[in-house]
Tab-separated table of C-alpha atoms and ligand atoms in Angstrom:
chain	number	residue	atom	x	y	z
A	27	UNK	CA	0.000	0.000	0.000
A	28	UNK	CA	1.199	3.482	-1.034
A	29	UNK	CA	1.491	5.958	2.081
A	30	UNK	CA	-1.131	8.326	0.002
A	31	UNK	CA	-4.151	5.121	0.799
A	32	UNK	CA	-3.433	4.803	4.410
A	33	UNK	CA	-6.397	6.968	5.461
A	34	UNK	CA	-8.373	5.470	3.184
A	35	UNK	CA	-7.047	2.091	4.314
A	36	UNK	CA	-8.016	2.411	7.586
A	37	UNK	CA	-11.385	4.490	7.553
A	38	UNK	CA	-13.349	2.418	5.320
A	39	UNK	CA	-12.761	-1.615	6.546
A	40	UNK	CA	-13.708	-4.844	4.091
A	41	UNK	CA	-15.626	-6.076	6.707
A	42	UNK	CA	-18.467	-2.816	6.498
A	43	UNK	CA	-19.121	-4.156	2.662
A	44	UNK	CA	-19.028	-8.219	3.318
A	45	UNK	CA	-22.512	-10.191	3.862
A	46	UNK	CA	-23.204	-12.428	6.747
A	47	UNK	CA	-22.437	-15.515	4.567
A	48	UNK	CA	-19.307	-15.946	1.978
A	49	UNK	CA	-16.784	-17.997	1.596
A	50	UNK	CA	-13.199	-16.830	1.970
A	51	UNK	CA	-10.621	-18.542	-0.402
A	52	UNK	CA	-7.569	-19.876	1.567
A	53	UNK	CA	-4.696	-19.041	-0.612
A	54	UNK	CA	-2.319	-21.963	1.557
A	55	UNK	CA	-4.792	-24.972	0.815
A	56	UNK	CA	-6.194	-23.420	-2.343
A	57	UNK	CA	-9.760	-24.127	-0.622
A	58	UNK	CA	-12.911	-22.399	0.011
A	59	UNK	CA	-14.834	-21.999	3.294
A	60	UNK	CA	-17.500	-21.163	4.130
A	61	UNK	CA	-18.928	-18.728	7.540
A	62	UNK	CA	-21.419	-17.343	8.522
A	63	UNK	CA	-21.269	-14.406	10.876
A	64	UNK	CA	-24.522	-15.052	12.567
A	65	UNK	CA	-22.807	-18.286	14.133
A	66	UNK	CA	-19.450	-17.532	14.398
A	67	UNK	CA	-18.828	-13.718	14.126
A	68	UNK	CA	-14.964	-13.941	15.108
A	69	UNK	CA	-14.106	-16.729	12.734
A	70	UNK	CA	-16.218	-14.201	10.296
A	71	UNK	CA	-13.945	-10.753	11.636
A	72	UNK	CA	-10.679	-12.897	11.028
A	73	UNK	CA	-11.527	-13.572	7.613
A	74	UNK	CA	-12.806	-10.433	6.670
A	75	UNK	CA	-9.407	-8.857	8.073
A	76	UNK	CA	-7.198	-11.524	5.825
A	77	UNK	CA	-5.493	-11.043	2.797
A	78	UNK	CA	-7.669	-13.533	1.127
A	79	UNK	CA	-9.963	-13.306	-1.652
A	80	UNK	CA	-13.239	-13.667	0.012
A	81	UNK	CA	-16.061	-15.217	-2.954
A	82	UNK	CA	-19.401	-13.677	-2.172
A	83	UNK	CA	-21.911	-15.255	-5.392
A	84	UNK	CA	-21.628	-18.771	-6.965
A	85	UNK	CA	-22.851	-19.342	-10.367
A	86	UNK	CA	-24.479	-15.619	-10.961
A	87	UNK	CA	-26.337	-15.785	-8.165
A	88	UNK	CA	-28.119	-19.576	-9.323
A	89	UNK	CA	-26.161	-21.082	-6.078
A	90	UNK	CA	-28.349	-22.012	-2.937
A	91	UNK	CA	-27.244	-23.472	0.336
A	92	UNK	CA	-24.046	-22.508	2.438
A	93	UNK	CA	-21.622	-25.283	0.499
A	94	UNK	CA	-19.680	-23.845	-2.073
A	95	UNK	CA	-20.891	-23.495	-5.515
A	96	UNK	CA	-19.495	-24.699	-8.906
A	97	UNK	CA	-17.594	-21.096	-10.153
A	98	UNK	CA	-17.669	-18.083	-8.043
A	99	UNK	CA	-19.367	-15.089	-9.861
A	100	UNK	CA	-18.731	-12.306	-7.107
A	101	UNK	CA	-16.314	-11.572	-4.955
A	102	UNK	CA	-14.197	-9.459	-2.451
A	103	UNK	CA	-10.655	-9.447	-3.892
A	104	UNK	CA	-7.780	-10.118	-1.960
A	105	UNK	CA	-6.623	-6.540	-0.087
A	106	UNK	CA	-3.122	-6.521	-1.001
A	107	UNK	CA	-4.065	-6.562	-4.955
A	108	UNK	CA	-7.191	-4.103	-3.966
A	109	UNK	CA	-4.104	-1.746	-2.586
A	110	UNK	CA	-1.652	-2.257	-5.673
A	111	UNK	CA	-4.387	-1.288	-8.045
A	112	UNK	CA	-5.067	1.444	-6.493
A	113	UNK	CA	-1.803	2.873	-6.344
A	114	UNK	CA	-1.055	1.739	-9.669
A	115	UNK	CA	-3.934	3.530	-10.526
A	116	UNK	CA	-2.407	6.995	-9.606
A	117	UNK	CA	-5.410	9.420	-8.640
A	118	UNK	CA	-5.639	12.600	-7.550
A	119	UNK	CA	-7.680	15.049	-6.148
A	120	UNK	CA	-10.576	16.332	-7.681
A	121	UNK	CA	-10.363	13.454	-10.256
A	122	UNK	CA	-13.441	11.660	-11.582
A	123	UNK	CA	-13.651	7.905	-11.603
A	124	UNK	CA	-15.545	4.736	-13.356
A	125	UNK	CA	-15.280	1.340	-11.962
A	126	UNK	CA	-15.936	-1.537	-13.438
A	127	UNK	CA	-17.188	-4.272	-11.346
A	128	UNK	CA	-18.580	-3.016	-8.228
A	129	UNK	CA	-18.980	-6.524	-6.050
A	130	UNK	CA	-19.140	-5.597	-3.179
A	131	UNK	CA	-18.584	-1.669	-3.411
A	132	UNK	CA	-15.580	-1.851	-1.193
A	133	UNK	CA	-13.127	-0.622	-3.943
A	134	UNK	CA	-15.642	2.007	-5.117
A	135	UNK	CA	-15.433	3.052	-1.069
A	136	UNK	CA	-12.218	3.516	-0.814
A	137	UNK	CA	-11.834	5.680	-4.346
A	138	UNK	CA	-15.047	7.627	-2.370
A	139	UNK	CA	-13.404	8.155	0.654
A	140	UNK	CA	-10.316	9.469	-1.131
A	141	UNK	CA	-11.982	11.942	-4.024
A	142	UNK	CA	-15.336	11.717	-2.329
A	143	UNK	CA	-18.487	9.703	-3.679
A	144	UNK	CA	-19.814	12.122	-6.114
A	145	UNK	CA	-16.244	11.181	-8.547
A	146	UNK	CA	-17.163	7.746	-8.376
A	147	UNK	CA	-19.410	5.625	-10.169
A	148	UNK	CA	-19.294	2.068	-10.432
A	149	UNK	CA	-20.945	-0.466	-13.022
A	150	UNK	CA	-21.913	-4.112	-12.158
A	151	UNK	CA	-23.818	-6.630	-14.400
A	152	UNK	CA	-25.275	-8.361	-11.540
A	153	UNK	CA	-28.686	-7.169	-10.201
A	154	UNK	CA	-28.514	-8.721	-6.923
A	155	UNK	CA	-24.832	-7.583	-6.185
A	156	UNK	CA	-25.714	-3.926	-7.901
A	157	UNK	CA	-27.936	-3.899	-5.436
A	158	UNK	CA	-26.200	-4.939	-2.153
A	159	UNK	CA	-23.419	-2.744	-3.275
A	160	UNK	CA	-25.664	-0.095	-3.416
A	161	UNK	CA	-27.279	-0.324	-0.223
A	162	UNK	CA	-23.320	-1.061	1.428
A	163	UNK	CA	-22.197	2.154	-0.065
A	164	UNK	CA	-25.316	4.654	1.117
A	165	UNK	CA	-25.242	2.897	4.682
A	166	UNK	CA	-21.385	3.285	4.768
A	167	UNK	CA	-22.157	6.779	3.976
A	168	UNK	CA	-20.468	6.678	0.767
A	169	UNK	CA	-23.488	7.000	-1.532
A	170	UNK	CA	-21.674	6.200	-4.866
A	171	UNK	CA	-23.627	6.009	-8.202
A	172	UNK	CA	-24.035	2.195	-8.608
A	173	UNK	CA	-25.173	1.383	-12.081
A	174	UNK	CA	-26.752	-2.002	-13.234
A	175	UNK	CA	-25.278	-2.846	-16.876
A	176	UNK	CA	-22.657	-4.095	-18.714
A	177	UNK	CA	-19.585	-2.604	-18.078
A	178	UNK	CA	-18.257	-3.395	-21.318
A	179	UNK	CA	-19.690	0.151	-22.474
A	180	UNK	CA	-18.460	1.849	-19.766
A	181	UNK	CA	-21.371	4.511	-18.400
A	182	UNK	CA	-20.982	7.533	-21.131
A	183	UNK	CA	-23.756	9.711	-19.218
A	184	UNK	CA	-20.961	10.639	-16.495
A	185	UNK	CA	-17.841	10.771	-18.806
A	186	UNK	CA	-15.269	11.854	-19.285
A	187	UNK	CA	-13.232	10.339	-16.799
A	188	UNK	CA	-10.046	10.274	-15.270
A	189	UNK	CA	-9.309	6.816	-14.863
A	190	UNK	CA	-11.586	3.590	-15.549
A	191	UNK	CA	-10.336	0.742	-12.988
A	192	UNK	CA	-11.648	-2.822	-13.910
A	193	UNK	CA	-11.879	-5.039	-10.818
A	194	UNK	CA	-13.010	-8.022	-13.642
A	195	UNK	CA	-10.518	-9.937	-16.067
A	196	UNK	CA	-10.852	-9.168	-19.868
A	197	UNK	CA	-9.902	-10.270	-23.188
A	198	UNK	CA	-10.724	-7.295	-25.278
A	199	UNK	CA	-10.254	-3.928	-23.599
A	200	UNK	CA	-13.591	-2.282	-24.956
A	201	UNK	CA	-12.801	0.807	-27.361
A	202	UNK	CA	-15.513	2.856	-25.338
A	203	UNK	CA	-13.551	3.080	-22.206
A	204	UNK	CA	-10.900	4.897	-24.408
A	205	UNK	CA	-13.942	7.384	-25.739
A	206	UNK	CA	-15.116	8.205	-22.371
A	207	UNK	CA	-11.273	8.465	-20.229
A	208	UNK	CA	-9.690	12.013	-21.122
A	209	UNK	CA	-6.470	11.880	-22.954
A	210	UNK	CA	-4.117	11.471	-20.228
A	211	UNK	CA	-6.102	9.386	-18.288
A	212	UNK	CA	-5.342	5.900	-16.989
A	213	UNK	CA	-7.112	2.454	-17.979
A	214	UNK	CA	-5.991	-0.079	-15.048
A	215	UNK	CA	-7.684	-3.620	-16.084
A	216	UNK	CA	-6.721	-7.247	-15.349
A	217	UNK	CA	-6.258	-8.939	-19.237
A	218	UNK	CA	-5.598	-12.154	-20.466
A	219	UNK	CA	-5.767	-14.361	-23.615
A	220	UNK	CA	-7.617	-17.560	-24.001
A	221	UNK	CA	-4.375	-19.403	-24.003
A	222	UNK	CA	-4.955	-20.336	-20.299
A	223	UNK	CA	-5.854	-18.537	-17.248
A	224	UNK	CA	-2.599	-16.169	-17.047
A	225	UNK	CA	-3.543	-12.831	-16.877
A	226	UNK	CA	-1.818	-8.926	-15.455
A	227	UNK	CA	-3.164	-5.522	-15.280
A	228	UNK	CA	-2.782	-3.346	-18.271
A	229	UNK	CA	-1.974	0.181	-16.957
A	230	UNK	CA	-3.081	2.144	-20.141
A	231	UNK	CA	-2.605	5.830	-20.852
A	232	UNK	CA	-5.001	7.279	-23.493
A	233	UNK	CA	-3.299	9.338	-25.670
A	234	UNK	CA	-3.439	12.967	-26.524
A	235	UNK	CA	-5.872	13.208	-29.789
A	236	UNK	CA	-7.979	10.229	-27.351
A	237	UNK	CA	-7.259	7.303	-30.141
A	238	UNK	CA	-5.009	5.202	-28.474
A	239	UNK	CA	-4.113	4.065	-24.961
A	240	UNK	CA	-0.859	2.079	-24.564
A	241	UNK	CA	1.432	1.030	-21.394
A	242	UNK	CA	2.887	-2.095	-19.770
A	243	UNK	CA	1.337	-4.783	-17.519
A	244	UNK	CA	2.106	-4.006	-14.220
A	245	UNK	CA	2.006	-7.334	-11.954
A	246	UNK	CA	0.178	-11.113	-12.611
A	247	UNK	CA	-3.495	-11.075	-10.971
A	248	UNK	CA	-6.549	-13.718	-11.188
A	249	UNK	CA	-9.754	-12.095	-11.103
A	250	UNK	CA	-12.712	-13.725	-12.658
A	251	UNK	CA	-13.805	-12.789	-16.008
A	252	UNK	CA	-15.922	-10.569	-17.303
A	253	UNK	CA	-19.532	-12.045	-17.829
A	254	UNK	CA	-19.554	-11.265	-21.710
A	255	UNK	CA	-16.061	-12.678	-21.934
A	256	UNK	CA	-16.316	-15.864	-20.055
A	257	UNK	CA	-15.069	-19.090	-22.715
A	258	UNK	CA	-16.165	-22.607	-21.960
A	259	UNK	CA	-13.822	-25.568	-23.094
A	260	UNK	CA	-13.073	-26.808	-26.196
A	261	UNK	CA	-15.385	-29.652	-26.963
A	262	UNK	CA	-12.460	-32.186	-27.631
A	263	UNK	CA	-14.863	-34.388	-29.618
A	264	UNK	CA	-15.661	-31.708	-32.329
A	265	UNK	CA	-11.743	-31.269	-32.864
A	266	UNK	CA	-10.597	-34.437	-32.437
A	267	UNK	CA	-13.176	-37.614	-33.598
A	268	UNK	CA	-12.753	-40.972	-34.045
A	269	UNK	CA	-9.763	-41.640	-36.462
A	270	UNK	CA	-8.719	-38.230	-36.455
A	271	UNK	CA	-5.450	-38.956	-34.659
A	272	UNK	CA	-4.347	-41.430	-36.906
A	273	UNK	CA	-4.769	-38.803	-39.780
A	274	UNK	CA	-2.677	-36.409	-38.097
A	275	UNK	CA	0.080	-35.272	-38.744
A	276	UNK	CA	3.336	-36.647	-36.783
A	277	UNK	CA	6.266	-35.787	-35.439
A	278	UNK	CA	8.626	-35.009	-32.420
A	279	UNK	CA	9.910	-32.469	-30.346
A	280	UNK	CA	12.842	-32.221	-27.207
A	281	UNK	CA	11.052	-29.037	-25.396
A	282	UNK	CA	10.618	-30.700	-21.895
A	283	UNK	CA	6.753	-30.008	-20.619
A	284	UNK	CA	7.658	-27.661	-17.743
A	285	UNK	CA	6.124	-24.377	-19.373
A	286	UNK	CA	2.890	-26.482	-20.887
A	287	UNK	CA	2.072	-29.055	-18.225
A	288	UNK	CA	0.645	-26.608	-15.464
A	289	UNK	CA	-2.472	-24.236	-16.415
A	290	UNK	CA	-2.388	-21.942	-13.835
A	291	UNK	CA	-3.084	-17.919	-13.051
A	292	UNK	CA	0.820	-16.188	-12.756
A	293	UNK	CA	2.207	-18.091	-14.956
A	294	UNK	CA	4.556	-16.369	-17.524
A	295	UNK	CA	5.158	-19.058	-20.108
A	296	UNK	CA	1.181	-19.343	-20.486
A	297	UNK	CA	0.925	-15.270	-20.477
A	298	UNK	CA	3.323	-15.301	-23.077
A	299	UNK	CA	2.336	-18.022	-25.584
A	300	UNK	CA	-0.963	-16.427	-25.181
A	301	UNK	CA	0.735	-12.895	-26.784
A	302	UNK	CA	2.402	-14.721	-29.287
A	303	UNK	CA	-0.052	-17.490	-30.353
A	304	UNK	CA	-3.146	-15.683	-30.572
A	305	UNK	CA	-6.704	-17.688	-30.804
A	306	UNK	CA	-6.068	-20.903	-29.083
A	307	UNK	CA	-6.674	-22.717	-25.576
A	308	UNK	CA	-4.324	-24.794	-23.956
A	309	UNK	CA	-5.133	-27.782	-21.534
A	310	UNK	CA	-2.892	-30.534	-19.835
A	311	UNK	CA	-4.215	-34.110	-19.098
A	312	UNK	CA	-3.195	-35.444	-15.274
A	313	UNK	CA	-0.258	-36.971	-15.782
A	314	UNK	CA	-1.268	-40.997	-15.596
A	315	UNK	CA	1.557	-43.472	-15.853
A	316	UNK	CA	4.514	-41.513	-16.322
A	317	UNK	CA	2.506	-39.959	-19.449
A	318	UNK	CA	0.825	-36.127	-19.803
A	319	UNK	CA	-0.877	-35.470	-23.053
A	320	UNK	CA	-1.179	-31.374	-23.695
A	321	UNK	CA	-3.954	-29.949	-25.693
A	322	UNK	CA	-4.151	-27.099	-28.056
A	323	UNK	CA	-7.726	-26.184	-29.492
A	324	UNK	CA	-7.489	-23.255	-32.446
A	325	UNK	CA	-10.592	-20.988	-32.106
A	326	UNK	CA	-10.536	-19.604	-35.545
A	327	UNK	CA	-10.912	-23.034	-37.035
A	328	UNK	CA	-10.683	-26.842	-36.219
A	329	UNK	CA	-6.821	-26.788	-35.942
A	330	UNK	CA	-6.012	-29.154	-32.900
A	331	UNK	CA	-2.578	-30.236	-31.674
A	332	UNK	CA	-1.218	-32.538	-28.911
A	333	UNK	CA	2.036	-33.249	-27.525
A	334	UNK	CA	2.852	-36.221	-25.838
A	335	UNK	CA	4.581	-36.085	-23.101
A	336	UNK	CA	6.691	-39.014	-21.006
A	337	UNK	CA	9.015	-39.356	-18.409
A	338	UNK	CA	11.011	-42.182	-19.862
A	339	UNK	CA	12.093	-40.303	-23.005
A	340	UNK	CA	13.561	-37.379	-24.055
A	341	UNK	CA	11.568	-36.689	-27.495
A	342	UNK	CA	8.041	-35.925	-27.189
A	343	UNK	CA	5.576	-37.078	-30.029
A	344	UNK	CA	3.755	-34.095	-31.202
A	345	UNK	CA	0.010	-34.455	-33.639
A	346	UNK	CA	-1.622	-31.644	-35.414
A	347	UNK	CA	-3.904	-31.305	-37.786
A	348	UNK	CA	-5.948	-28.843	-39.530
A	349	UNK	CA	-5.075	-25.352	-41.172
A	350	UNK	CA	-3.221	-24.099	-38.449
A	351	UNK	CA	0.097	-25.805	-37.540
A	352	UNK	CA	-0.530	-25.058	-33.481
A	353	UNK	CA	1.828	-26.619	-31.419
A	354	UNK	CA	4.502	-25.129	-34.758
A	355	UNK	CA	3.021	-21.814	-33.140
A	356	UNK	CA	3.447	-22.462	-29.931
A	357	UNK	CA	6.692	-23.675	-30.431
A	358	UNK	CA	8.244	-21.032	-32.280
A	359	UNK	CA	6.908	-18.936	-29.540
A	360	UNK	CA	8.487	-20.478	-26.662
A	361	UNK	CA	11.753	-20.655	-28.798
A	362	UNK	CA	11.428	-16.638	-28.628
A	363	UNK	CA	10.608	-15.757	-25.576
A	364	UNK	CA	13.993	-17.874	-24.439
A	365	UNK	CA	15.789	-15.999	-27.215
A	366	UNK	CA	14.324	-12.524	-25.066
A	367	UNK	CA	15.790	-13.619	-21.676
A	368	UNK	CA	12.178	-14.984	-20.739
A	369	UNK	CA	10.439	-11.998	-20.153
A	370	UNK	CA	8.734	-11.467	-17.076
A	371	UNK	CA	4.805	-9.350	-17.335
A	372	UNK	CA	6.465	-6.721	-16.524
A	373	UNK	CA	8.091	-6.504	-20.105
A	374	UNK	CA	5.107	-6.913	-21.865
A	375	UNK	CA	2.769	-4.197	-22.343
A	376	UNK	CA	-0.587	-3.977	-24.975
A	377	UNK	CA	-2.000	-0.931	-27.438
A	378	UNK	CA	-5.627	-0.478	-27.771
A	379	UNK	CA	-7.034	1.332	-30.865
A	380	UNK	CA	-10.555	1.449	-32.412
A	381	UNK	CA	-8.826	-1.375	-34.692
A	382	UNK	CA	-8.266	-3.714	-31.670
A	383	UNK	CA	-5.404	-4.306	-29.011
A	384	UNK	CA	-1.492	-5.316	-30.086
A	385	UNK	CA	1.072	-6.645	-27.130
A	386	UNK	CA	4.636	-5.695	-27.347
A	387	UNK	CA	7.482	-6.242	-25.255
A	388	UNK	CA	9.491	-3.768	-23.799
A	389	UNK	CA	8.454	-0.891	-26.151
A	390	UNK	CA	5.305	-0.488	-28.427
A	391	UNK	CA	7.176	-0.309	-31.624
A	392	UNK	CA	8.236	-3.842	-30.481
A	393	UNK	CA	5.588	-5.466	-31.558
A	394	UNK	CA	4.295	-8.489	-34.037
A	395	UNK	CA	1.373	-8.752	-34.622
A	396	UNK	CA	-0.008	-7.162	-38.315
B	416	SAM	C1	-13.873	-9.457	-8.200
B	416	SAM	S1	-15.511	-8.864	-8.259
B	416	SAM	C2	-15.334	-7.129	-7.944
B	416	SAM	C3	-14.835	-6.750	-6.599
B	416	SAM	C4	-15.259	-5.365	-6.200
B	416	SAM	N1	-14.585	-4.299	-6.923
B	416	SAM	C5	-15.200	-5.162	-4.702
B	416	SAM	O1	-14.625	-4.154	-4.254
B	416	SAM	O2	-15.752	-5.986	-3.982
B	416	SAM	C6	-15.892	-8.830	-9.992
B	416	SAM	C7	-17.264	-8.265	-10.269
B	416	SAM	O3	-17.345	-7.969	-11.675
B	416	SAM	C8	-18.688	-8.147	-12.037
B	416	SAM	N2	-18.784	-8.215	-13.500
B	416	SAM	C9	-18.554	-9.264	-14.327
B	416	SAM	N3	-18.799	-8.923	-15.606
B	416	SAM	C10	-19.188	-7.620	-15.589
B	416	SAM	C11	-19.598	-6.710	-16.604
B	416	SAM	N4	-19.678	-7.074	-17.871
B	416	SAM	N5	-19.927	-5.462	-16.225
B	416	SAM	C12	-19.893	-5.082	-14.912
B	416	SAM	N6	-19.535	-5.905	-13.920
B	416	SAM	C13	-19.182	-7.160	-14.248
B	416	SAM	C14	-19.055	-9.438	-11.334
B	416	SAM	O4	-20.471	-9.621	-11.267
B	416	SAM	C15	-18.405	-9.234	-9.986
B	416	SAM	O5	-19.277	-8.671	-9.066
């Protein structure tokens, strides 16, 4: 936390914005519990004053019933990342600001609190957790504008701002945000491909003539995605039916299956191929009998690839087929971000235009996409 949020930090606690019943995520065990302040209020207070990610809605709201749901669909993100996005975001007096994602309104609190509630205004697709926010923020005393809609268009009736803050992950950064931020301004947003889970905030500035907003990714993050940008999985069958494997393709390759075998959030290998390979979804089979099979679905077409790999040899066999020559792609990719010194997410950084969004490394003339 920068010295500047203190105040903030320390008027306006998580716990004032947190319902009765949620289900803090414990980042040691990687497991959610559940508690419920009308039975056990201090085992409630110690999780609300944790640096954990605390899930308030499973399954947009469809969840019943104190277990935990299937995928969380609201929640209060962990304080420390709260904190870093906020001073990342770089605010100052008198400045006006949009949120997307309001949750629980906490975030949208402390921006009040700091440039007082009439800056902020905060947009959450949710009805039910519009609401609560809503009614968190006026009884806090921090009567923010809560808007129910899709963030994606930002809110144009109270632009321009200052700086947009998205406290949900994205694929696309939507050209609106750019029309409604003054040049100058600051888009902070959590972004990701579809390559796996990997994501980092974007810090954006928007340019002078208001076109363009470039700048680097600041730090890894996992927040959950956008509604509109949510991607099931690849239905293996419709890439890969009967007899399709023995028409593929074959051949080998020595990359060992340390950057592919794990799909996890801060990972850099997965951030990167995502940059570099753009349109496809990566999985990894449990490894069964010294053997892990690694998936590669193309979105733009059928292309499918899978590499093979074992712990009793040092070639893995490789099978693609279709237009697209993935794990060729993916390959090549990995062979150049080892060529770059393996570039950390703080080397990356993405331009947004009206024509869509290009990643570069180190500087935005670095780039390669067309
Ligand atoms: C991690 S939570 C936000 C945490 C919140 N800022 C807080 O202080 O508690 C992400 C929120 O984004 C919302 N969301 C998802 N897609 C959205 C969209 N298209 N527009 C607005 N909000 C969206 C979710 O419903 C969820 O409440």
């Amino acid at each position: 936390m920068t010295p500047d949020w203190t105040p903030a930090f320390e008027a306006v606690p998580r716990a004032a914005f947190l319902p009765d019943l949620m289900w803090p995520h414990d980042m040691e065990t990687g497991r959610d519990v559940v508690v419920d302040r009308t039975r056990d209020p201090e085992a409630w207070q110690g999780h609300a004053d944790s640096n954990n990610p605390i899930v308030t809605q499973w399954d947009d709201g469809a969840h019943e019933g104190t277990d935990p749901g299937t995928s969380f669909s609201s929640s209060s993100s962990m304080p420390s990342v709260v904190f870093s996005m906020l001073a990342d975001l770089d605010v100052h007096d008198g400045q006006r600001v949009l949120e997307i994602g309001t949750g629980t309104g906490w975030n949208s609190a402390l921006l009040a609190h700091r440039l007082g509630a009439s800056n902020v205004v905060t947009v959450e697709v949710d009805g039910d957790v519009a609401s609560a926010g809503r009614e968190a923020l006026e009884r806090f005393g921090l009567p923010v504008e809560v808007v129910h809609g899709d963030g994606f268009h930002g809110f144009a009736d109270r632009a321009p701002y200052d700086r947009v803050i998205a406290t949900c992950g994205l694929r696309t950064i939507p050209y609106a945000w750019l029309e409604q931020t003054t040049p100058g301004g600051v888009i902070l947003a959590p972004w990701g491909t579809y390559y796996g889970p990997s994501e980092a905030t974007a810090l954006l500035v928007v340019a002078g003539d208001g076109r363009s907003a470039s700048g680097p990714f600041t730090r890894p993050v996992a927040f959950m995605r956008m509604r509109s940008q949510r991607r099931g999985w690849p239905r293996h069958g419709e890439y890969v039916p009967a007899g399709a494997m023995e028409a593929a393709d074959r051949s080998t390759t020595r990359i060992g299956e340390d950057g592919f075998s794990s799909i996890e959030s801060f990972d850099v290998v997965g951030f990167a191929m995502g940059l570099r390979v753009p349109d496809v979804v990566h999985l990894a089979d449990r490894k069964k009998d010294g053997r892990r099979p690694v998936w590669f679905y193309g979105l733009t077409d059928k292309s499918w690839a899978v590499v093979d790999f074992r712990d009793d040899r040092k070639e893995a066999t490789v099978h693609q087929s279709g237009p697209r020559r993935l794990w060729d792609e993916v390959e090549d990719a990995y062979h150049w971000w080892v060529d770059r010194d393996r570039p950390g997410f703080e080397r990356f950084g993405l331009t947004v235009t009206a024509d869509g969004q290009i990643p570069w490394l180190d500087d935005p003339s670095n780039t390669w996409l067309p």
